[in-house]
Amino acid sequence: MTRSVRSVLVCLLPVVTGLWVAGTEFGGRLVPWRPAMVDLGVYLDAARVLLAGGDFYALAGRLQFLYPPLAAVLSVPLTLLPTALVEIGWTAAGVLALLAVLHRVGLRGWVLSLATTASLFVEPVRQTLGFGQVGIFLVALVVLDLVPGPRLLARRVLPEGFWTALAACIKLTPALFVVYLLLVRRRRAFVTAVVSAVVLTLAAAVFAPRQSYGFWTRLAHGDTGLGGSIVYFTNQSVLADVIRVLGFSTGATLLGLVLSAAIAALGVWAAVLWHRRGEVALAVMLGGVATLLASPVSWLHHFVWVVPLAVVLVLDLLPFPARPRLPEWFSVLGLLFCGWVAVEPFKNLPNSGDVELTWNAGQNLLASGTLLIGVVFLAAAVVVARGRAPLTSAPAGPAAPVADRTGARTPAHTLREARR
């Protein structure tokens, strides 16, 4: 069986399942094809308004376009195709992107196929497909850019840092990884990311100058465009938790933003420490968790990061003798975070119409579980990495240096990805 045929067989079940999930989620229909992909509809509406010379930050419908201008510009080619074809292609591309992410962090063959298929039913992924959201693509851009591992092509098409910059220009939160690149001294990748982000932002301004000016000036004044909907229960960010407890006030907003900055710093610290220990995949996952908790707005479907994070942690729990090992309690803690997000224990809380502002202490505590477990996990990552006992690894002995994909020389016993 040729490699191409094997690849098609690996992808077939996840893609077919993904189309079923996207087509039937939120009351959609598979046959005839009538999905409820409202967010993809917003992207297309924004692109059409851009082509008509209008302001895509003031759409006619209830749902508004909230992303940076580049996201609207990149959506323009999609308006040239039939909507059904765009929806099907978007879904298939999202599933393939998730396959690529799980392949990069260590899965192969039928295990990759089945694991990806199962992950399509995890709440954030299922909702992302149902909404036609961009979240899977953002995770894929960062992971495939920064995490070493097997590639389809022998060499990079574009330098490290570019795809991370693109993700940040589509949705701002991946910009945290630019700071990560600086602190782990990947200077070339850092410069590439910064220059690419500037060029991409200026390019968007050429196509949408008025909208770009309006977006960046509003953002500079702290306007996210969400208004009161920030307290909706599926927003699992620290800012939302603070406002749900304290109500809308300047003090509550400032406290939420300060805590957001602190969590972002904690996440970057954890990511940098694990990167220096050679655990790049785990480092990037920790950065992803930090972006979710620190962002002012993190809807449940943004938490696609829990899928590759769970894979990284489960692989470390497997009894492979030649593999560096995380402490079991730490892996279990991380999987608890992933499981909490997947199960969504807070989903039956009273919600909508700002009723979240009337929750009692127990309800607020339940709704804050994602934040609390996530922060404990990030803090534990710092404690373990700063360390105490070294990670369990192969028996002591001479280790030949292995070159990672950037040319840096790293001990073979600490660079898991080089062996896979």
Short mmCIF file of C-alpha atoms in Angstrom, two decimals:
data_model
loop_
_atom_site.label_atom_id
_atom_site.label_comp_id
_atom_site.label_asym_id
_atom_site.label_seq_id
_atom_site.Cartn_x
_atom_site.Cartn_y
_atom_site.Cartn_z
CA MET A 1 0.00 0.00 0.00
CA THR A 2 1.48 3.33 -1.04
CA ARG A 3 2.02 6.20 1.37
CA SER A 4 -0.60 8.31 -0.43
CA VAL A 5 -3.25 5.59 -0.09
CA ARG A 6 -2.46 5.15 3.61
CA SER A 7 -2.75 8.89 4.13
CA VAL A 8 -6.16 8.99 2.43
CA LEU A 9 -7.39 6.10 4.56
CA VAL A 10 -6.19 7.80 7.74
CA CYS A 11 -8.03 10.99 6.79
CA LEU A 12 -11.23 9.41 5.46
CA LEU A 13 -13.05 8.56 8.70
CA PRO A 14 -12.29 11.88 10.45
CA VAL A 15 -13.34 13.96 7.43
CA VAL A 16 -16.61 12.07 6.94
CA THR A 17 -17.35 12.27 10.66
CA GLY A 18 -16.47 15.96 10.71
CA LEU A 19 -18.95 16.67 7.93
CA TRP A 20 -21.63 14.83 9.89
CA VAL A 21 -20.84 16.78 13.07
CA ALA A 22 -20.79 20.14 11.28
CA GLY A 23 -23.93 19.38 9.31
CA THR A 24 -26.06 18.29 12.27
CA GLU A 25 -24.79 20.50 15.12
CA PHE A 26 -27.13 23.21 16.47
CA GLY A 27 -30.13 21.81 14.61
CA GLY A 28 -28.53 21.72 11.16
CA ARG A 29 -29.33 19.11 8.52
CA LEU A 30 -26.93 16.85 6.69
CA VAL A 31 -29.27 15.91 3.85
CA PRO A 32 -30.12 18.26 2.30
CA TRP A 33 -27.02 20.13 3.40
CA ARG A 34 -28.22 22.93 5.72
CA PRO A 35 -25.70 23.44 8.53
CA ALA A 36 -26.08 26.16 11.15
CA MET A 37 -22.60 27.59 10.58
CA VAL A 38 -23.42 31.09 11.77
CA ASP A 39 -19.85 32.25 12.44
CA LEU A 40 -18.69 31.27 8.98
CA GLY A 41 -21.70 33.23 7.74
CA VAL A 42 -20.43 36.28 9.62
CA TYR A 43 -17.00 35.93 7.97
CA LEU A 44 -18.65 35.78 4.54
CA ASP A 45 -20.93 38.72 5.32
CA ALA A 46 -17.95 40.79 6.42
CA ALA A 47 -16.12 39.99 3.19
CA ARG A 48 -19.15 40.92 1.08
CA VAL A 49 -19.54 44.23 2.92
CA LEU A 50 -15.83 44.91 2.38
CA LEU A 51 -16.22 44.30 -1.34
CA ALA A 52 -19.18 46.69 -1.37
CA GLY A 53 -17.11 49.37 0.33
CA GLY A 54 -19.03 49.25 3.61
CA ASP A 55 -18.02 48.92 7.25
CA PHE A 56 -17.83 45.24 8.14
CA TYR A 57 -17.74 46.18 11.83
CA ALA A 58 -21.36 47.31 11.54
CA LEU A 59 -23.14 44.34 9.98
CA ALA A 60 -26.91 44.39 9.64
CA GLY A 61 -27.52 41.20 11.66
CA ARG A 62 -27.40 40.50 15.38
CA LEU A 63 -23.97 38.84 15.17
CA GLN A 64 -21.09 41.18 14.50
CA PHE A 65 -17.63 40.72 13.03
CA LEU A 66 -15.08 41.22 15.85
CA TYR A 67 -11.79 40.02 14.36
CA PRO A 68 -8.90 42.17 13.09
CA PRO A 69 -9.31 43.53 9.54
CA LEU A 70 -7.02 40.91 7.99
CA ALA A 71 -9.58 38.20 8.81
CA ALA A 72 -12.17 39.99 6.67
CA VAL A 73 -9.68 40.51 3.84
CA LEU A 74 -8.72 36.82 3.84
CA SER A 75 -12.41 35.87 3.69
CA VAL A 76 -12.95 37.66 0.38
CA PRO A 77 -11.95 34.72 -1.88
CA LEU A 78 -14.56 32.56 -0.12
CA THR A 79 -17.32 34.81 -1.45
CA LEU A 80 -16.49 33.73 -5.01
CA LEU A 81 -17.65 30.16 -4.33
CA PRO A 82 -21.09 28.68 -3.62
CA THR A 83 -21.85 28.84 0.10
CA ALA A 84 -22.42 25.08 0.43
CA LEU A 85 -19.04 24.38 -1.16
CA VAL A 86 -17.37 26.83 1.22
CA GLU A 87 -19.04 25.18 4.23
CA ILE A 88 -18.00 21.68 3.17
CA GLY A 89 -14.47 22.76 2.28
CA TRP A 90 -14.12 24.73 5.52
CA THR A 91 -15.17 21.71 7.56
CA ALA A 92 -12.90 19.28 5.73
CA ALA A 93 -9.98 21.69 6.03
CA GLY A 94 -10.61 22.06 9.77
CA VAL A 95 -10.58 18.30 10.28
CA LEU A 96 -7.39 17.95 8.25
CA ALA A 97 -5.80 20.74 10.29
CA LEU A 98 -6.65 18.89 13.49
CA LEU A 99 -5.20 15.69 12.01
CA ALA A 100 -1.99 17.56 11.23
CA VAL A 101 -1.78 18.92 14.78
CA LEU A 102 -2.22 15.50 16.40
CA HIS A 103 0.27 14.00 13.95
CA ARG A 104 2.79 16.67 14.89
CA VAL A 105 2.50 15.90 18.61
CA GLY A 106 3.03 12.19 18.18
CA LEU A 107 0.11 10.17 16.79
CA ARG A 108 0.41 7.92 13.75
CA GLY A 109 -1.65 5.66 11.50
CA TRP A 110 -4.94 4.23 12.69
CA VAL A 111 -4.38 5.66 16.17
CA LEU A 112 -4.21 9.13 14.62
CA SER A 113 -7.35 8.48 12.60
CA LEU A 114 -9.39 7.18 15.53
CA ALA A 115 -8.13 9.80 17.99
CA THR A 116 -8.97 12.62 15.62
CA THR A 117 -12.40 11.16 14.97
CA ALA A 118 -13.09 10.89 18.70
CA SER A 119 -11.88 14.45 19.30
CA LEU A 120 -14.54 15.77 16.91
CA PHE A 121 -17.10 15.01 19.63
CA VAL A 122 -15.22 16.94 22.31
CA GLU A 123 -17.33 19.98 23.14
CA PRO A 124 -15.00 22.77 21.90
CA VAL A 125 -14.20 20.97 18.65
CA ARG A 126 -17.80 19.97 18.02
CA GLN A 127 -18.98 23.55 18.53
CA THR A 128 -16.15 24.93 16.41
CA LEU A 129 -17.24 22.73 13.49
CA GLY A 130 -20.89 23.53 14.08
CA PHE A 131 -20.34 27.28 14.17
CA GLY A 132 -17.88 27.22 11.27
CA GLN A 133 -15.40 28.87 13.61
CA VAL A 134 -11.73 29.60 12.95
CA GLY A 135 -10.35 28.13 16.20
CA ILE A 136 -8.92 24.88 14.82
CA PHE A 137 -6.98 26.78 12.16
CA LEU A 138 -5.46 29.11 14.77
CA VAL A 139 -4.22 26.19 16.87
CA ALA A 140 -2.84 24.49 13.75
CA LEU A 141 -1.00 27.62 12.59
CA VAL A 142 0.82 27.92 15.91
CA VAL A 143 1.51 24.23 16.54
CA LEU A 144 2.71 23.48 13.01
CA ASP A 145 4.88 26.58 13.11
CA LEU A 146 6.52 26.12 16.51
CA VAL A 147 6.42 22.43 17.48
CA PRO A 148 9.08 20.19 15.90
CA GLY A 149 7.98 16.92 14.38
CA PRO A 150 7.23 15.12 11.13
CA ARG A 151 6.39 17.23 8.08
CA LEU A 152 4.77 16.59 4.73
CA LEU A 153 7.48 18.63 3.03
CA ALA A 154 11.18 18.17 3.63
CA ARG A 155 11.75 21.88 4.25
CA ARG A 156 9.75 24.86 5.42
CA VAL A 157 7.96 26.90 2.79
CA LEU A 158 8.05 30.01 4.99
CA PRO A 159 10.34 30.74 7.96
CA GLU A 160 9.42 29.93 11.55
CA GLY A 161 7.36 32.71 13.07
CA PHE A 162 5.34 33.61 9.99
CA TRP A 163 2.37 31.33 10.65
CA THR A 164 2.26 32.41 14.30
CA ALA A 165 2.12 36.02 13.11
CA LEU A 166 -0.68 35.15 10.70
CA ALA A 167 -2.65 33.56 13.54
CA ALA A 168 -2.16 36.69 15.66
CA CYS A 169 -3.35 38.90 12.81
CA ILE A 170 -6.52 36.83 12.44
CA LYS A 171 -7.23 36.76 16.18
CA LEU A 172 -5.07 38.68 18.62
CA THR A 173 -4.54 36.12 21.38
CA PRO A 174 -1.84 34.04 19.59
CA ALA A 175 0.38 37.13 19.87
CA LEU A 176 1.40 35.68 23.25
CA PHE A 177 3.56 33.23 21.32
CA VAL A 178 5.57 36.10 19.87
CA VAL A 179 6.62 36.96 23.43
CA TYR A 180 7.39 33.27 23.98
CA LEU A 181 9.71 33.25 20.95
CA LEU A 182 11.58 36.24 22.32
CA LEU A 183 12.05 34.74 25.77
CA VAL A 184 13.24 31.35 24.51
CA ARG A 185 15.78 33.22 22.36
CA ARG A 186 14.43 32.10 19.02
CA ARG A 187 15.49 35.50 17.76
CA ARG A 188 15.14 34.83 14.05
CA ALA A 189 11.64 33.44 14.54
CA PHE A 190 10.76 36.38 16.80
CA VAL A 191 11.91 38.93 14.24
CA THR A 192 10.09 37.03 11.49
CA ALA A 193 6.88 37.05 13.53
CA VAL A 194 7.08 40.76 14.34
CA VAL A 195 7.92 41.83 10.79
CA SER A 196 5.29 39.51 9.33
CA ALA A 197 2.62 40.84 11.71
CA VAL A 198 3.42 44.42 10.78
CA VAL A 199 3.40 43.66 7.05
CA LEU A 200 0.14 41.69 7.25
CA THR A 201 -1.54 44.43 9.30
CA LEU A 202 -0.43 47.12 6.85
CA ALA A 203 -1.57 44.99 3.92
CA ALA A 204 -5.02 44.71 5.50
CA ALA A 205 -5.04 48.49 5.98
CA VAL A 206 -4.42 48.96 2.27
CA PHE A 207 -7.58 47.00 1.43
CA ALA A 208 -9.64 48.30 4.36
CA PRO A 209 -8.13 51.60 5.58
CA ARG A 210 -11.21 53.06 7.26
CA GLN A 211 -12.15 49.82 8.97
CA SER A 212 -8.56 49.25 10.10
CA TYR A 213 -8.34 52.69 11.66
CA GLY A 214 -11.65 52.18 13.45
CA PHE A 215 -10.73 48.72 14.77
CA TRP A 216 -7.32 49.63 16.16
CA THR A 217 -8.47 52.91 17.72
CA ARG A 218 -11.44 51.22 19.42
CA LEU A 219 -9.17 48.46 20.67
CA ALA A 220 -6.72 51.02 22.06
CA HIS A 221 -9.62 52.42 24.12
CA GLY A 222 -10.47 48.95 25.45
CA ASP A 223 -13.57 48.36 23.33
CA THR A 224 -13.87 44.66 22.41
CA GLY A 225 -17.21 45.16 20.66
CA LEU A 226 -18.94 42.59 22.86
CA GLY A 227 -20.65 44.89 25.32
CA GLY A 228 -22.61 43.13 28.06
CA SER A 229 -22.43 39.71 26.42
CA ILE A 230 -19.00 39.28 27.98
CA VAL A 231 -20.70 37.79 31.10
CA TYR A 232 -22.38 34.98 29.15
CA PHE A 233 -21.59 31.69 30.90
CA THR A 234 -19.66 30.12 28.02
CA ASN A 235 -17.07 32.90 28.28
CA GLN A 236 -14.53 31.11 30.45
CA SER A 237 -11.93 33.86 30.78
CA VAL A 238 -10.73 35.41 34.02
CA LEU A 239 -12.24 38.79 33.07
CA ALA A 240 -15.66 37.22 32.60
CA ASP A 241 -15.41 35.41 35.95
CA VAL A 242 -14.50 38.63 37.76
CA ILE A 243 -17.34 40.62 36.20
CA ARG A 244 -19.86 37.86 36.89
CA VAL A 245 -18.91 38.05 40.58
CA LEU A 246 -18.42 41.80 41.00
CA GLY A 247 -20.73 43.16 38.31
CA PHE A 248 -20.01 45.77 35.67
CA SER A 249 -17.76 48.49 37.06
CA THR A 250 -14.48 50.14 36.22
CA GLY A 251 -12.85 48.51 39.23
CA ALA A 252 -14.00 45.02 38.25
CA THR A 253 -12.78 45.51 34.69
CA LEU A 254 -9.38 46.76 35.84
CA LEU A 255 -9.05 43.85 38.29
CA GLY A 256 -9.96 41.39 35.52
CA LEU A 257 -7.39 42.89 33.18
CA VAL A 258 -4.67 42.80 35.85
CA LEU A 259 -5.41 39.15 36.53
CA SER A 260 -5.41 38.48 32.78
CA ALA A 261 -1.92 39.96 32.50
CA ALA A 262 -0.75 37.91 35.49
CA ILE A 263 -2.08 34.66 34.00
CA ALA A 264 -0.50 35.47 30.64
CA ALA A 265 2.84 36.03 32.40
CA LEU A 266 2.45 32.77 34.35
CA GLY A 267 1.68 30.86 31.14
CA VAL A 268 4.63 32.32 29.27
CA TRP A 269 6.90 31.55 32.23
CA ALA A 270 5.74 27.93 32.26
CA ALA A 271 6.13 27.64 28.49
CA VAL A 272 9.65 29.08 28.54
CA LEU A 273 10.76 26.75 31.34
CA TRP A 274 9.49 23.65 29.54
CA HIS A 275 10.96 24.80 26.24
CA ARG A 276 14.36 25.03 27.93
CA ARG A 277 13.93 21.46 29.13
CA GLY A 278 13.42 20.35 25.53
CA GLU A 279 9.67 19.73 25.91
CA VAL A 280 8.60 22.09 23.12
CA ALA A 281 5.21 20.47 22.48
CA LEU A 282 4.20 20.80 26.13
CA ALA A 283 5.58 24.34 26.20
CA VAL A 284 3.38 25.41 23.31
CA MET A 285 0.33 23.72 24.85
CA LEU A 286 0.89 25.64 28.08
CA GLY A 287 1.06 28.84 26.07
CA GLY A 288 -2.22 27.90 24.43
CA VAL A 289 -3.89 27.40 27.82
CA ALA A 290 -2.61 30.80 28.92
CA THR A 291 -4.09 32.52 25.87
CA LEU A 292 -7.48 30.99 26.68
CA LEU A 293 -7.57 32.03 30.32
CA ALA A 294 -6.01 35.47 29.83
CA SER A 295 -8.03 36.60 26.83
CA PRO A 296 -10.94 38.93 27.72
CA VAL A 297 -13.17 36.66 25.66
CA SER A 298 -12.72 32.89 25.53
CA TRP A 299 -15.90 31.16 24.48
CA LEU A 300 -16.01 27.44 25.17
CA HIS A 301 -15.44 26.64 21.49
CA HIS A 302 -12.11 28.47 21.64
CA PHE A 303 -10.71 25.71 23.90
CA VAL A 304 -9.62 23.47 21.01
CA TRP A 305 -6.18 23.54 22.67
CA VAL A 306 -7.33 20.87 25.14
CA VAL A 307 -7.26 18.20 22.42
CA PRO A 308 -3.52 18.32 21.56
CA LEU A 309 -2.73 19.03 25.21
CA ALA A 310 -4.53 15.84 26.24
CA VAL A 311 -2.61 13.85 23.62
CA VAL A 312 0.74 15.19 24.86
CA LEU A 313 -0.14 14.30 28.46
CA VAL A 314 -1.54 10.84 27.65
CA LEU A 315 1.58 9.96 25.64
CA ASP A 316 3.66 10.85 28.68
CA LEU A 317 1.60 8.49 30.82
CA LEU A 318 2.30 5.55 28.53
CA PRO A 319 5.03 3.22 29.83
CA PHE A 320 7.60 3.71 27.09
CA PRO A 321 10.98 3.18 28.78
CA ALA A 322 13.08 5.40 26.52
CA ARG A 323 10.84 8.44 26.90
CA PRO A 324 11.19 11.37 29.29
CA ARG A 325 8.33 11.26 31.79
CA LEU A 326 6.33 13.95 33.51
CA PRO A 327 5.24 13.34 37.09
CA GLU A 328 2.03 11.36 36.92
CA TRP A 329 0.14 13.73 39.20
CA PHE A 330 1.00 16.61 36.88
CA SER A 331 -0.28 14.77 33.81
CA VAL A 332 -3.46 13.83 35.67
CA LEU A 333 -3.96 17.46 36.69
CA GLY A 334 -3.63 18.56 33.08
CA LEU A 335 -6.06 15.87 31.96
CA LEU A 336 -8.48 17.02 34.66
CA PHE A 337 -8.42 20.46 33.06
CA CYS A 338 -9.02 18.94 29.62
CA GLY A 339 -11.82 16.76 30.93
CA TRP A 340 -13.49 19.66 32.74
CA VAL A 341 -13.64 21.63 29.51
CA ALA A 342 -14.83 18.61 27.52
CA VAL A 343 -17.60 17.69 29.97
CA GLU A 344 -18.61 21.33 30.66
CA PRO A 345 -20.10 20.75 34.16
CA PHE A 346 -21.37 24.35 34.26
CA LYS A 347 -23.57 24.03 31.17
CA ASN A 348 -26.83 23.75 33.14
CA LEU A 349 -26.33 26.94 35.12
CA PRO A 350 -28.96 29.68 34.57
CA ASN A 351 -27.80 31.80 31.65
CA SER A 352 -28.67 34.49 29.12
CA GLY A 353 -30.19 37.92 29.69
CA ASP A 354 -27.42 38.81 32.18
CA VAL A 355 -28.86 36.33 34.69
CA GLU A 356 -25.24 35.31 35.29
CA LEU A 357 -24.88 38.50 37.35
CA THR A 358 -27.38 37.08 39.86
CA TRP A 359 -25.56 33.77 40.46
CA ASN A 360 -24.85 32.77 44.04
CA ALA A 361 -21.40 31.86 45.36
CA GLY A 362 -21.74 28.17 44.51
CA GLN A 363 -22.80 28.89 40.95
CA ASN A 364 -19.93 31.32 40.44
CA LEU A 365 -17.50 28.78 41.85
CA LEU A 366 -18.74 26.11 39.43
CA ALA A 367 -18.53 28.52 36.50
CA SER A 368 -14.98 29.45 37.53
CA GLY A 369 -13.78 25.84 37.55
CA THR A 370 -12.08 26.20 34.17
CA LEU A 371 -10.09 29.18 35.40
CA LEU A 372 -9.19 27.69 38.77
CA ILE A 373 -8.05 24.31 37.44
CA GLY A 374 -6.23 25.98 34.55
CA VAL A 375 -4.30 28.38 36.79
CA VAL A 376 -3.34 25.56 39.17
CA PHE A 377 -2.13 23.55 36.17
CA LEU A 378 0.01 26.44 34.88
CA ALA A 379 1.43 27.06 38.36
CA ALA A 380 2.20 23.35 38.75
CA ALA A 381 3.97 23.44 35.38
CA VAL A 382 6.27 26.15 36.72
CA VAL A 383 6.94 24.27 39.97
CA VAL A 384 7.74 20.98 38.22
CA ALA A 385 9.92 22.61 35.56
CA ARG A 386 11.88 24.67 38.07
CA GLY A 387 12.32 21.60 39.73
CA ARG A 388 12.72 19.59 42.16
CA ALA A 389 13.42 16.02 40.95
CA PRO A 390 14.47 15.60 37.33
CA LEU A 391 12.03 14.02 34.92
CA THR A 392 12.12 10.24 34.62
CA SER A 393 13.96 9.37 31.43
CA ALA A 394 16.11 6.73 29.83
CA PRO A 395 18.91 5.17 31.88
CA ALA A 396 21.91 7.39 32.33
CA GLY A 397 24.56 7.17 29.69
CA PRO A 398 26.16 9.12 26.86
CA ALA A 399 23.60 10.79 24.65
CA ALA A 400 24.45 11.81 21.16
CA PRO A 401 23.49 15.39 20.32
CA VAL A 402 20.54 15.70 17.99
CA ALA A 403 19.88 18.68 15.77
CA ASP A 404 16.35 19.98 15.98
CA ARG A 405 14.66 21.60 12.99
CA THR A 406 16.20 25.01 13.73
CA GLY A 407 19.74 23.67 13.79
CA ALA A 408 20.13 24.02 17.56
CA ARG A 409 21.98 21.16 19.26
CA THR A 410 19.89 19.53 21.97
CA PRO A 411 20.59 16.37 24.04
CA ALA A 412 18.75 13.42 22.59
CA HIS A 413 17.31 12.34 25.94
CA THR A 414 15.49 15.68 26.39
CA LEU A 415 14.20 16.18 22.88
CA ARG A 416 11.29 13.80 22.49
CA GLU A 417 10.21 15.10 19.10
CA ALA A 418 13.56 14.32 17.51
CA ARG A 419 13.12 10.63 18.29
CA ARG A 420 9.55 10.27 17.07
#
